[in-house]
XYZ file of C-alpha atoms in Angstrom:
713
model
C -166.722 -22.898 -140.370
C -163.031 -22.450 -139.634
C -160.758 -25.477 -140.095
C -159.158 -26.820 -136.938
C -155.555 -25.484 -136.742
C -152.826 -28.065 -137.211
C -149.872 -28.727 -134.957
C -147.562 -27.281 -137.629
C -149.591 -24.069 -137.673
C -149.289 -23.810 -133.898
C -145.534 -24.376 -134.137
C -145.183 -21.607 -136.708
C -147.231 -19.205 -134.578
C -145.257 -19.981 -131.421
C -141.932 -19.685 -133.274
C -142.961 -16.271 -134.572
C -143.851 -15.112 -131.046
C -140.403 -16.049 -129.686
C -138.564 -15.078 -132.867
C -137.648 -18.601 -133.898
C -136.178 -19.689 -130.532
C -136.486 -23.414 -129.796
C -138.886 -23.871 -126.860
C -137.914 -27.500 -126.258
C -136.598 -28.136 -122.727
C -133.763 -30.649 -122.419
C -134.030 -32.041 -118.890
C -131.164 -33.493 -116.817
C -132.812 -36.893 -117.358
C -132.075 -36.636 -121.087
C -135.740 -36.092 -121.917
C -136.775 -33.553 -124.525
C -139.866 -31.845 -123.145
C -141.824 -30.179 -125.923
C -143.772 -26.966 -125.326
C -146.995 -28.576 -126.613
C -148.458 -32.076 -126.267
C -151.450 -33.329 -128.217
C -153.323 -36.575 -128.833
C -150.554 -37.589 -131.261
C -148.151 -37.955 -128.325
C -150.304 -40.479 -126.480
C -151.369 -42.635 -129.403
C -151.301 -46.249 -128.239
C -150.877 -45.364 -124.538
C -153.646 -46.737 -122.318
C -153.129 -45.859 -118.618
C -155.998 -48.132 -117.574
C -158.064 -47.546 -114.449
C -157.107 -46.935 -110.819
C -156.917 -50.107 -108.758
C -156.250 -52.341 -111.773
C -152.995 -53.650 -113.255
C -150.511 -52.224 -114.035
C -151.711 -49.621 -111.489
C -150.499 -46.611 -113.498
C -153.360 -44.525 -112.119
C -153.137 -45.706 -108.510
C -153.101 -48.830 -106.379
C -156.682 -48.469 -105.094
C -159.819 -47.962 -107.151
C -161.072 -45.114 -104.956
C -157.655 -43.642 -104.023
C -158.076 -40.435 -101.968
C -161.794 -40.196 -102.720
C -162.105 -43.180 -100.397
C -159.301 -42.373 -97.948
C -156.563 -39.742 -98.158
C -152.881 -40.564 -97.849
C -151.353 -40.963 -94.376
C -149.768 -37.804 -93.004
C -146.384 -38.625 -91.488
C -143.635 -36.401 -90.142
C -140.105 -37.813 -90.112
C -138.907 -36.716 -86.703
C -136.637 -37.618 -83.835
C -134.015 -35.719 -81.912
C -132.195 -35.588 -78.617
C -133.503 -38.170 -76.134
C -136.365 -40.633 -76.323
C -138.256 -38.465 -73.815
C -137.940 -35.320 -75.976
C -138.915 -37.170 -79.147
C -141.889 -38.843 -77.450
C -143.229 -35.464 -76.333
C -142.787 -34.098 -79.873
C -144.625 -37.101 -81.373
C -147.539 -36.758 -78.978
C -147.925 -33.051 -79.759
C -147.923 -33.798 -83.490
C -150.436 -36.644 -83.190
C -152.766 -34.388 -81.215
C -152.497 -31.809 -84.021
C -153.589 -34.149 -86.819
C -150.613 -36.312 -87.765
C -151.729 -39.884 -88.557
C -148.545 -41.979 -88.445
C -145.091 -41.862 -86.908
C -141.847 -41.800 -88.872
C -138.807 -42.151 -86.629
C -135.446 -40.494 -87.298
C -132.552 -42.081 -85.408
C -129.275 -40.380 -84.627
C -126.170 -41.357 -86.566
C -124.569 -43.232 -83.685
C -127.612 -45.511 -83.669
C -127.548 -45.893 -87.463
C -123.945 -47.032 -87.369
C -124.434 -49.544 -84.574
C -122.657 -47.659 -81.780
C -123.910 -47.077 -78.261
C -123.896 -43.454 -77.107
C -120.864 -44.085 -74.893
C -118.629 -45.138 -77.810
C -115.636 -42.782 -78.321
C -116.285 -42.499 -82.084
C -119.674 -40.805 -81.648
C -118.971 -37.895 -79.295
C -120.360 -35.355 -81.789
C -123.281 -37.390 -83.102
C -125.432 -38.427 -80.143
C -128.957 -36.983 -80.389
C -128.028 -34.471 -83.098
C -129.710 -35.666 -86.305
C -132.235 -37.979 -84.737
C -133.098 -39.723 -81.497
C -130.523 -41.770 -79.596
C -131.648 -45.364 -78.988
C -129.308 -47.608 -77.012
C -131.623 -50.263 -75.558
C -135.177 -51.532 -75.211
C -135.642 -49.028 -72.395
C -135.099 -46.129 -74.831
C -137.550 -47.684 -77.290
C -140.198 -48.086 -74.590
C -139.833 -44.417 -73.632
C -139.993 -43.377 -77.303
C -143.487 -44.894 -77.623
C -144.739 -44.239 -74.105
C -148.456 -43.425 -74.259
C -148.581 -44.295 -77.981
C -150.426 -47.639 -78.418
C -148.444 -49.726 -80.877
C -151.491 -51.827 -81.810
C -153.184 -48.655 -83.121
C -150.305 -46.615 -84.570
C -148.467 -47.184 -87.853
C -144.753 -46.657 -87.203
C -142.182 -46.133 -89.938
C -138.532 -46.456 -88.939
C -135.723 -45.205 -91.166
C -133.032 -47.709 -90.289
C -130.691 -49.779 -92.427
C -127.315 -50.462 -90.807
C -128.476 -51.319 -87.279
C -131.777 -52.678 -88.538
C -131.564 -55.929 -86.536
C -131.270 -54.389 -83.031
C -133.740 -51.577 -83.768
C -136.421 -53.947 -85.051
C -135.740 -56.301 -82.133
C -136.160 -53.397 -79.669
C -139.435 -52.409 -81.377
C -140.811 -55.952 -81.108
C -139.867 -56.268 -77.422
C -141.151 -52.764 -76.611
C -144.469 -53.807 -78.149
C -144.546 -57.006 -76.106
C -143.879 -55.109 -72.893
C -146.646 -52.673 -73.837
C -148.946 -55.691 -74.127
C -149.016 -55.737 -77.945
C -148.329 -59.020 -79.688
C -145.891 -58.778 -82.604
C -148.592 -59.900 -85.057
C -150.448 -56.636 -84.354
C -147.478 -54.340 -84.991
C -148.135 -52.091 -87.974
C -145.573 -50.047 -89.875
C -142.434 -50.195 -91.977
C -138.709 -50.656 -91.481
C -136.550 -49.154 -94.237
C -134.040 -52.064 -94.331
C -132.646 -50.955 -97.745
C -128.908 -51.593 -97.594
C -128.063 -51.458 -101.319
C -129.018 -47.787 -101.347
C -126.672 -47.235 -98.403
C -123.723 -48.631 -100.337
C -124.618 -46.341 -103.248
C -125.359 -42.989 -101.634
C -126.176 -42.652 -97.932
C -123.396 -44.793 -96.438
C -124.889 -45.680 -93.053
C -123.871 -49.292 -93.523
C -122.102 -51.459 -90.946
C -121.380 -54.859 -92.499
C -120.118 -55.897 -95.961
C -122.667 -56.311 -98.775
C -123.120 -60.096 -98.679
C -123.981 -60.465 -94.957
C -126.038 -57.275 -95.216
C -128.194 -58.957 -97.855
C -128.534 -61.997 -95.598
C -129.867 -59.714 -92.842
C -132.593 -58.515 -95.212
C -133.596 -62.084 -96.073
C -133.742 -62.982 -92.361
C -136.031 -60.009 -91.717
C -138.265 -61.045 -94.633
C -138.520 -64.550 -93.183
C -139.217 -63.440 -89.607
C -141.802 -60.785 -90.461
C -143.652 -62.902 -93.020
C -144.034 -65.619 -90.353
C -144.734 -63.417 -87.332
C -145.708 -59.849 -88.338
C -148.380 -59.959 -91.078
C -149.218 -56.232 -90.802
C -145.621 -55.030 -90.930
C -143.766 -53.911 -94.091
C -140.374 -55.604 -94.005
C -138.576 -53.168 -96.316
C -139.003 -49.684 -97.747
C -136.995 -49.621 -100.956
C -135.678 -46.102 -101.077
C -134.969 -43.837 -104.006
C -135.195 -40.780 -101.773
C -131.554 -40.714 -100.795
C -130.489 -41.230 -104.399
C -132.183 -38.034 -105.522
C -130.834 -36.229 -102.473
C -127.346 -37.406 -103.496
C -127.843 -35.905 -106.959
C -129.524 -38.623 -109.037
C -131.825 -37.604 -111.851
C -135.406 -38.830 -111.592
C -134.682 -41.505 -114.211
C -131.716 -42.766 -112.186
C -133.694 -42.678 -108.945
C -136.529 -44.592 -110.578
C -134.348 -47.203 -112.288
C -132.006 -47.964 -109.396
C -134.848 -48.119 -106.874
C -136.789 -50.648 -108.932
C -133.568 -52.595 -109.590
C -132.852 -52.664 -105.842
C -136.337 -54.053 -105.277
C -135.714 -56.782 -107.855
C -132.525 -57.774 -106.068
C -134.213 -58.011 -102.677
C -136.998 -60.173 -104.067
C -134.475 -62.496 -105.726
C -132.553 -62.839 -102.455
C -135.767 -63.597 -100.589
C -136.721 -66.301 -103.077
C -133.181 -67.735 -103.016
C -133.410 -68.042 -99.235
C -136.451 -70.291 -99.644
C -139.359 -67.846 -99.306
C -142.477 -68.008 -101.471
C -142.506 -64.756 -103.477
C -146.215 -64.177 -102.847
C -145.779 -64.742 -99.113
C -143.530 -61.680 -98.624
C -143.673 -59.461 -101.726
C -146.987 -57.917 -100.717
C -145.312 -56.409 -97.639
C -142.616 -54.581 -99.602
C -142.997 -50.815 -99.869
C -141.103 -47.980 -101.536
C -139.882 -44.494 -100.654
C -139.339 -41.742 -103.217
C -138.115 -38.166 -103.091
C -140.322 -35.450 -104.535
C -138.379 -32.519 -105.931
C -139.256 -29.331 -107.744
C -139.723 -30.705 -111.290
C -143.460 -30.956 -110.708
C -144.786 -32.948 -113.662
C -141.678 -35.141 -113.767
C -142.331 -36.176 -110.147
C -146.013 -36.874 -110.789
C -145.081 -39.035 -113.760
C -142.246 -40.760 -111.881
C -144.630 -42.267 -109.326
C -146.938 -43.468 -112.093
C -143.974 -44.951 -114.004
C -142.728 -46.676 -110.838
C -146.010 -48.587 -110.519
C -145.838 -49.694 -114.144
C -142.235 -50.848 -113.796
C -142.801 -52.748 -110.547
C -145.764 -54.599 -112.025
C -143.582 -55.550 -115.016
C -140.684 -56.650 -112.803
C -142.767 -58.741 -110.410
C -144.578 -60.451 -113.268
C -141.174 -61.304 -114.729
C -139.999 -62.696 -111.367
C -142.983 -65.058 -111.191
C -145.372 -63.374 -108.744
C -148.963 -64.584 -109.103
C -150.802 -62.466 -106.542
C -151.673 -59.009 -107.899
C -150.856 -57.527 -104.473
C -147.263 -58.693 -104.963
C -147.102 -56.587 -108.140
C -148.615 -53.472 -106.571
C -146.100 -50.720 -105.773
C -147.088 -48.838 -102.625
C -144.968 -45.876 -101.656
C -144.203 -43.285 -99.034
C -142.859 -39.969 -100.278
C -140.930 -37.120 -98.722
C -140.527 -33.641 -100.105
C -136.971 -32.849 -101.107
C -134.457 -31.824 -98.472
C -131.868 -30.773 -101.036
C -134.318 -28.327 -102.631
C -134.534 -26.395 -99.352
C -132.333 -23.317 -99.054
C -130.668 -21.550 -96.168
C -131.100 -18.265 -98.030
C -134.558 -16.657 -97.891
C -135.850 -19.764 -96.042
C -139.556 -18.860 -96.118
C -139.417 -19.751 -99.820
C -139.096 -23.320 -98.539
C -142.769 -23.284 -97.495
C -143.673 -22.656 -101.133
C -141.308 -25.355 -102.384
C -142.671 -27.924 -99.955
C -146.271 -27.126 -100.915
C -145.531 -27.632 -104.615
C -143.705 -30.887 -103.911
C -146.523 -32.145 -101.656
C -149.016 -31.542 -104.456
C -146.831 -33.473 -106.891
C -146.698 -36.434 -104.475
C -150.470 -36.550 -104.024
C -151.192 -36.094 -107.733
C -148.748 -38.948 -108.383
C -150.667 -41.195 -105.985
C -148.506 -41.643 -102.882
C -149.788 -43.713 -99.937
C -148.145 -41.571 -97.256
C -146.215 -38.323 -97.181
C -143.746 -36.380 -95.077
C -143.428 -32.659 -95.722
C -140.133 -31.017 -94.783
C -140.059 -27.931 -92.578
C -138.790 -24.552 -93.751
C -135.710 -24.613 -91.473
C -134.441 -28.108 -92.341
C -131.733 -26.761 -94.649
C -129.884 -25.653 -91.515
C -131.242 -27.535 -88.488
C -133.853 -29.910 -87.105
C -137.382 -28.459 -87.301
C -138.855 -26.422 -84.478
C -142.449 -26.959 -83.332
C -143.349 -23.782 -85.255
C -141.884 -24.941 -88.575
C -143.082 -28.548 -88.133
C -146.647 -27.294 -87.691
C -146.499 -25.381 -90.985
C -145.128 -28.475 -92.735
C -147.834 -30.739 -91.317
C -150.609 -28.222 -91.986
C -149.505 -28.051 -95.616
C -150.853 -31.574 -96.000
C -153.961 -30.901 -93.930
C -154.846 -27.877 -96.084
C -154.431 -29.919 -99.284
C -156.606 -32.705 -97.863
C -159.284 -30.579 -96.246
C -159.599 -27.366 -98.282
C -158.673 -27.863 -101.928
C -161.068 -30.527 -103.227
C -158.060 -32.334 -104.742
C -158.986 -35.590 -103.011
C -162.454 -35.818 -104.536
C -161.315 -37.053 -107.954
C -159.246 -40.202 -108.532
C -156.056 -39.445 -110.534
C -157.165 -36.003 -111.760
C -154.176 -35.718 -114.130
C -154.889 -39.074 -115.783
C -155.341 -38.617 -119.525
C -153.221 -35.471 -119.676
C -151.299 -35.584 -122.955
C -148.147 -34.396 -121.202
C -148.451 -36.635 -118.115
C -149.187 -39.802 -120.068
C -146.400 -39.135 -122.569
C -143.898 -38.268 -119.837
C -144.867 -41.366 -117.831
C -144.124 -43.569 -120.832
C -140.832 -41.758 -121.483
C -139.737 -42.387 -117.892
C -140.734 -46.053 -118.096
C -138.671 -46.516 -121.258
C -135.573 -44.670 -120.054
C -135.573 -46.333 -116.634
C -136.056 -49.751 -118.229
C -132.885 -49.243 -120.288
C -130.885 -48.842 -117.055
C -132.670 -51.775 -115.390
C -131.794 -53.989 -118.363
C -128.135 -52.977 -118.039
C -128.221 -53.861 -114.329
C -129.708 -57.281 -115.072
C -127.278 -57.935 -117.934
C -124.389 -57.323 -115.531
C -125.655 -59.721 -112.875
C -128.044 -57.679 -110.755
C -127.927 -54.686 -108.478
C -125.607 -56.157 -105.840
C -122.915 -56.680 -108.490
C -123.578 -53.262 -110.018
C -123.157 -51.615 -106.604
C -119.928 -53.560 -106.024
C -118.657 -52.413 -109.438
C -119.459 -48.819 -108.452
C -121.020 -47.556 -111.662
C -124.441 -46.554 -110.250
C -122.728 -44.424 -107.583
C -120.445 -42.850 -110.198
C -123.432 -42.118 -112.450
C -125.236 -40.360 -109.592
C -122.155 -38.356 -108.612
C -121.697 -37.212 -112.214
C -125.316 -36.034 -112.257
C -124.772 -34.214 -108.948
C -121.681 -32.422 -110.255
C -123.521 -31.387 -113.423
C -126.413 -30.005 -111.360
C -124.070 -28.061 -109.087
C -122.379 -26.504 -112.111
C -125.725 -25.485 -113.650
C -126.781 -23.833 -110.379
C -123.433 -22.099 -109.851
C -123.524 -20.790 -113.432
C -127.091 -19.548 -112.966
C -128.465 -21.841 -115.677
C -130.745 -23.581 -113.154
C -132.497 -20.914 -111.109
C -132.875 -21.213 -107.334
C -134.949 -18.248 -106.201
C -133.243 -16.379 -103.390
C -129.907 -18.129 -104.008
C -128.636 -17.435 -107.507
C -131.443 -15.087 -108.580
C -133.625 -12.547 -106.753
C -131.322 -12.789 -103.743
C -131.997 -10.614 -100.712
C -129.434 -7.950 -99.887
C -129.268 -9.192 -96.312
C -130.482 -12.438 -94.785
C -132.532 -12.374 -91.593
C -131.805 -15.030 -88.952
C -134.567 -17.454 -87.998
C -135.060 -19.377 -84.782
C -133.665 -22.905 -84.944
C -133.700 -25.983 -82.746
C -130.305 -26.498 -81.091
C -129.670 -29.822 -79.350
C -127.162 -29.881 -76.474
C -125.166 -32.853 -77.683
C -123.059 -33.115 -74.512
C -126.083 -33.188 -72.192
C -127.867 -35.787 -74.330
C -124.802 -38.011 -74.433
C -124.317 -37.824 -70.670
C -127.975 -38.771 -70.092
C -127.718 -41.696 -72.512
C -124.519 -42.973 -70.909
C -126.186 -42.855 -67.489
C -129.133 -44.911 -68.788
C -126.811 -47.474 -70.421
C -125.068 -47.933 -67.073
C -128.415 -48.445 -65.310
C -129.556 -51.000 -67.895
C -126.338 -52.980 -67.613
C -126.368 -52.850 -63.829
C -129.917 -54.189 -63.559
C -129.857 -56.999 -66.148
C -129.069 -60.691 -65.729
C -125.542 -60.482 -67.107
C -125.132 -64.222 -67.688
C -128.395 -64.432 -69.637
C -127.434 -61.366 -71.678
C -123.988 -62.714 -72.556
C -125.466 -66.084 -73.496
C -127.924 -64.383 -75.870
C -125.128 -62.314 -77.407
C -122.956 -65.412 -77.877
C -125.857 -67.184 -79.592
C -126.230 -64.193 -81.930
C -122.502 -64.188 -82.688
C -122.645 -67.894 -83.541
C -125.773 -67.264 -85.601
C -123.877 -64.696 -87.677
C -121.280 -67.383 -88.408
C -124.004 -69.929 -89.113
C -127.484 -69.789 -90.598
C -129.949 -69.194 -87.740
C -132.375 -66.279 -88.146
C -130.567 -63.188 -86.876
C -133.678 -61.200 -85.992
C -135.060 -64.049 -83.863
C -131.737 -64.269 -82.012
C -131.587 -60.474 -81.591
C -135.087 -60.411 -80.075
C -133.827 -62.780 -77.365
C -130.797 -60.536 -76.794
C -133.039 -57.478 -76.595
C -135.258 -59.167 -74.001
C -132.090 -59.824 -71.984
C -131.332 -56.076 -72.211
C -128.349 -56.271 -74.541
C -127.615 -52.813 -75.958
C -127.669 -51.794 -79.594
C -123.875 -51.583 -79.643
C -123.519 -55.050 -78.118
C -125.933 -56.643 -80.588
C -124.184 -54.919 -83.497
C -120.758 -55.959 -82.222
C -121.876 -59.587 -81.878
C -122.768 -59.662 -85.572
C -119.637 -57.700 -86.478
C -117.576 -60.482 -84.901
C -119.017 -62.789 -87.529
C -119.275 -60.399 -90.463
C -116.596 -57.711 -90.044
C -117.159 -53.967 -90.500
C -117.243 -52.436 -93.971
C -115.439 -49.301 -95.130
C -114.870 -47.546 -98.446
C -112.856 -44.552 -99.640
C -114.463 -41.793 -101.737
C -113.406 -41.521 -105.392
C -114.673 -38.134 -106.675
C -115.666 -37.831 -110.313
C -113.478 -35.740 -112.605
C -114.173 -33.347 -115.435
C -117.940 -32.922 -114.983
C -118.019 -29.716 -112.924
C -115.032 -28.176 -114.688
C -116.339 -29.269 -118.073
C -119.358 -27.024 -117.625
C -116.981 -24.050 -117.307
C -114.994 -24.704 -120.480
C -113.838 -21.369 -121.929
C -115.389 -19.475 -118.986
C -113.279 -16.385 -118.187
C -113.817 -16.584 -114.437
C -112.899 -20.266 -114.321
C -109.750 -19.667 -116.349
C -108.764 -16.839 -113.976
C -109.159 -19.189 -111.031
C -107.056 -21.849 -112.748
C -104.372 -19.203 -113.295
C -104.549 -18.484 -109.563
C -104.093 -22.182 -108.760
C -101.104 -22.320 -111.137
C -99.564 -19.230 -109.514
C -100.010 -20.795 -106.081
C -98.378 -23.984 -107.373
C -95.343 -22.024 -108.602
C -95.013 -20.312 -105.238
C -95.370 -23.509 -103.201
C -93.343 -25.684 -105.546
C -96.273 -28.117 -105.789
C -100.007 -28.063 -106.335
C -102.046 -26.559 -103.492
C -103.270 -29.511 -101.434
C -106.641 -29.887 -99.693
C -108.007 -32.621 -97.452
C -111.794 -32.928 -97.700
C -112.687 -34.394 -94.304
C -115.885 -36.164 -93.231
C -115.861 -36.495 -89.454
C -118.439 -38.203 -87.302
C -120.913 -40.838 -88.427
C -122.686 -38.821 -91.147
C -122.463 -40.712 -94.443
C -124.108 -38.079 -96.655
C -121.167 -37.250 -98.912
C -122.726 -35.282 -101.770
C -121.271 -31.974 -100.578
C -117.837 -33.412 -99.866
C -117.717 -35.134 -103.257
C -118.782 -31.964 -105.065
C -116.045 -29.950 -103.346
C -113.481 -32.626 -104.212
C -114.626 -32.712 -107.831
C -114.699 -28.928 -108.326
C -111.369 -28.241 -106.639
C -109.757 -31.183 -108.419
C -110.948 -29.839 -111.783
C -109.421 -26.469 -110.894
C -106.009 -28.042 -110.360
C -105.876 -28.606 -106.600
C -104.430 -31.859 -105.342
C -107.381 -33.201 -103.393
C -107.085 -35.804 -100.643
C -110.609 -37.271 -100.256
C -110.750 -38.344 -96.628
C -112.441 -41.613 -95.637
C -115.934 -41.427 -94.196
C -116.553 -41.600 -90.443
C -113.229 -40.187 -89.252
C -112.615 -38.891 -85.756
C -111.014 -35.440 -85.442
C -107.798 -37.182 -84.371
C -107.785 -39.334 -87.508
C -108.552 -36.372 -89.774
C -105.743 -34.327 -88.205
C -103.292 -37.215 -88.579
C -104.213 -37.635 -92.263
C -103.868 -33.878 -92.863
C -100.382 -33.877 -91.366
C -99.318 -37.093 -93.109
C -100.537 -35.712 -96.469
C -98.914 -32.308 -95.796
C -102.030 -30.416 -96.851
C -102.406 -26.658 -96.914
C -106.060 -26.645 -95.989
C -108.657 -28.987 -94.479
C -112.219 -28.631 -95.715
C -114.500 -30.096 -93.027
C -117.877 -31.112 -94.456
C -120.715 -31.189 -91.918
C -124.328 -32.132 -92.569
C -125.370 -33.640 -89.260
C -125.008 -30.810 -86.738
C -121.806 -32.129 -85.155
C -119.763 -29.128 -86.279
C -119.601 -27.407 -82.877
C -118.004 -30.510 -81.357
C -115.938 -32.050 -84.139
C -114.378 -29.081 -85.956
C -112.941 -27.305 -82.867
C -111.498 -30.659 -81.785
C -109.838 -31.043 -85.207
C -108.261 -27.591 -84.852
C -106.963 -28.434 -81.374
C -105.432 -31.655 -82.682
C -103.600 -29.758 -85.436
C -102.380 -27.124 -82.975
C -101.197 -29.735 -80.474
C -99.230 -31.426 -83.263
C -97.512 -28.127 -84.136
C -99.397 -27.666 -87.421
C -101.496 -24.611 -86.717
C -100.399 -23.435 -90.173
C -102.858 -25.884 -91.770
C -105.947 -23.820 -92.428
C -109.363 -25.238 -91.533
C -112.492 -24.253 -93.427
C -116.009 -25.594 -92.893
C -118.939 -26.199 -95.192
C -122.372 -27.767 -95.231
C -125.442 -27.494 -93.039
C -124.174 -24.942 -90.534
C -126.597 -22.353 -89.118
C -125.462 -18.734 -89.390
C -125.885 -18.468 -85.605
C -122.930 -20.861 -85.220
C -120.523 -18.986 -87.498
C -119.052 -16.794 -84.773
C -118.518 -19.802 -82.480
C -116.583 -21.576 -85.250
C -114.554 -18.505 -86.132
C -113.538 -18.094 -82.499
C -112.499 -21.759 -82.531
C -110.153 -21.026 -85.451
C -112.197 -21.781 -88.574
C -110.965 -19.427 -91.302
C -113.862 -19.618 -93.760
C -117.402 -20.992 -93.613
C -119.471 -21.998 -96.624
C -123.140 -22.668 -95.889
C -125.787 -24.407 -98.010
C -126.088 -23.005 -101.517
C -122.495 -21.729 -101.655
C -121.228 -21.184 -105.183
C -118.182 -23.453 -105.461
C -116.394 -21.036 -107.788
C -116.648 -18.304 -105.160
C -115.548 -20.800 -102.490
C -112.430 -21.614 -104.526
C -111.673 -17.907 -104.840
C -111.835 -17.551 -101.042
C -109.598 -20.584 -100.471
C -106.993 -19.197 -102.874
C -107.013 -15.944 -100.905
C -106.419 -17.904 -97.691
C -103.443 -19.509 -99.392
C -102.000 -16.092 -100.150
C -103.093 -15.499 -103.722
C -104.778 -12.142 -104.289
C -107.224 -11.828 -107.165
C -110.261 -9.694 -107.979
C -113.599 -11.008 -106.666
C -115.514 -13.454 -108.812
C -118.783 -12.032 -110.114
C -122.046 -13.571 -108.986
C -123.193 -16.260 -111.437
C -126.541 -14.511 -111.900
C -128.430 -11.649 -110.316
């Protein structure tokens, strides 16, 4: 009988096969992933059973063997009528719950007729200005039978008020409304930036929503604590996990401080995580999240096991999608969907193949939805509860994530909690450093993206995309706003708005007051402005990280050649070449803009990081005041055809046509010619190598140099 081989014998055999090369994988999370896991790695780890504390293996005993996860599609575009029709088609095709995407004007508390939102109305979600829009959005969709998730944080008070009143006028009492409101403002201050008010009153809004929903809406989840946008902004999975759990702790503490019984509201809290391409890491992350939340809630004094049970929605990664070779995105989304279900999610949205460049078409949305249906109906994956439970690798990785995330959570608590950490800025800086490091790895070809930096097609083929006529949508919304205002009892409306304004200065429940204003047909912008009168409007200025992107290129010949080009341009100009990185419109996603600022700053450019939410007029004025050579306009929310040509006209009218305008971000190839005709001198779409972008900018500034080689072929 042959003796059982030892781990050392396996290591020697493997080392011989790869000629002594170390097979250990050092992940961006700082985890050393070994090529082999055995029983030694899980000694002392007991994951327990599904449905039992600490819920490592799932929150329900039967999990998908009893009932599969809810299929949701995050969708909304153009008008309420268009979105309603899209929802009804999807529900008829097998979707089980609604997940509403609002446009950026709505997110930021502006009505569609506000001059700051000319390029944003209806472009990245549905425009909602009043109860009438909300009623149309759910026309023919019974709100006592449909679970509705709404991604809203800044204008959460008017949107939730509109939803409640729309339900009432559909004949549905608020205690029957089922669904979730995101209501996660700390994450907005860290990464997504669709905030309106300063942090302290924003936290009060959350407490008021907890109080109102716990008293009146027993089926409704009052918050969805979101890590999704952290990962999309560049966070590692450890950072996403730690900061999301820490945010949840902060919200619970605020709720308790406002006088609520922890077990009266904690059971209605839910979570929202991104699922990226590191398959086993994502599976383990969801398991670790349940362990951590149980630990946290026990520490905070919860008695009810439901209060300690982390329930989550997941969405496949948007940032993993590529403009290049976009049909690869179907494969990516399938892999990510499997990771979410194997990790034990309660509901799931799968992104469509074209979402790297535009809103999904019916064609692409059907593929995304059917991805989930195929997994549920054809694979047999739902027949076994936690099929990866007991895996040496999964159990070891779960524990590793718990330990590493807990270290960050302990730092947060030692420094006074997440609100203070966000105010100090270190979580945002940590995420931006991780994003810059990832961008450098991809640009150098060290992290492979198939079809982008390896196995790239010689020529890309265009795909059909959904194009929203922003001007037509805005005109239709303005007309409806006028009709609503003309038909309402103006005195009653103004009285309700005044009461809300006084409530913001006092202590009355803001959601209760906003419901009264919504019934009186106050608009979203009016409700938001009433609270702004009491709270003020919040603004920050980007501070890009330094040395991370450039540090990855230390001693790189290409990088040094580019730095020589920047130095030569500086000698010719008599100063460093100067670039304004502009974010126009109401899109707060600033990962791309921050990466450009960081990379160009490391190269030696003088970078002027423009404030978020600028108008074209404000961006042009800042460009002229700063005497820049080039403006880099970052666009992720489909407003490029409106905002960038307007910026160019403003520069020309001011006699500064010499300032060059380039554009980058989520811009479909079909729009390139339109932008070039408008005067854009270079366009950098998703997946652009920043080193090659810098080479092109230097050429625009008059410095000739040989082309930079591709990072990897």
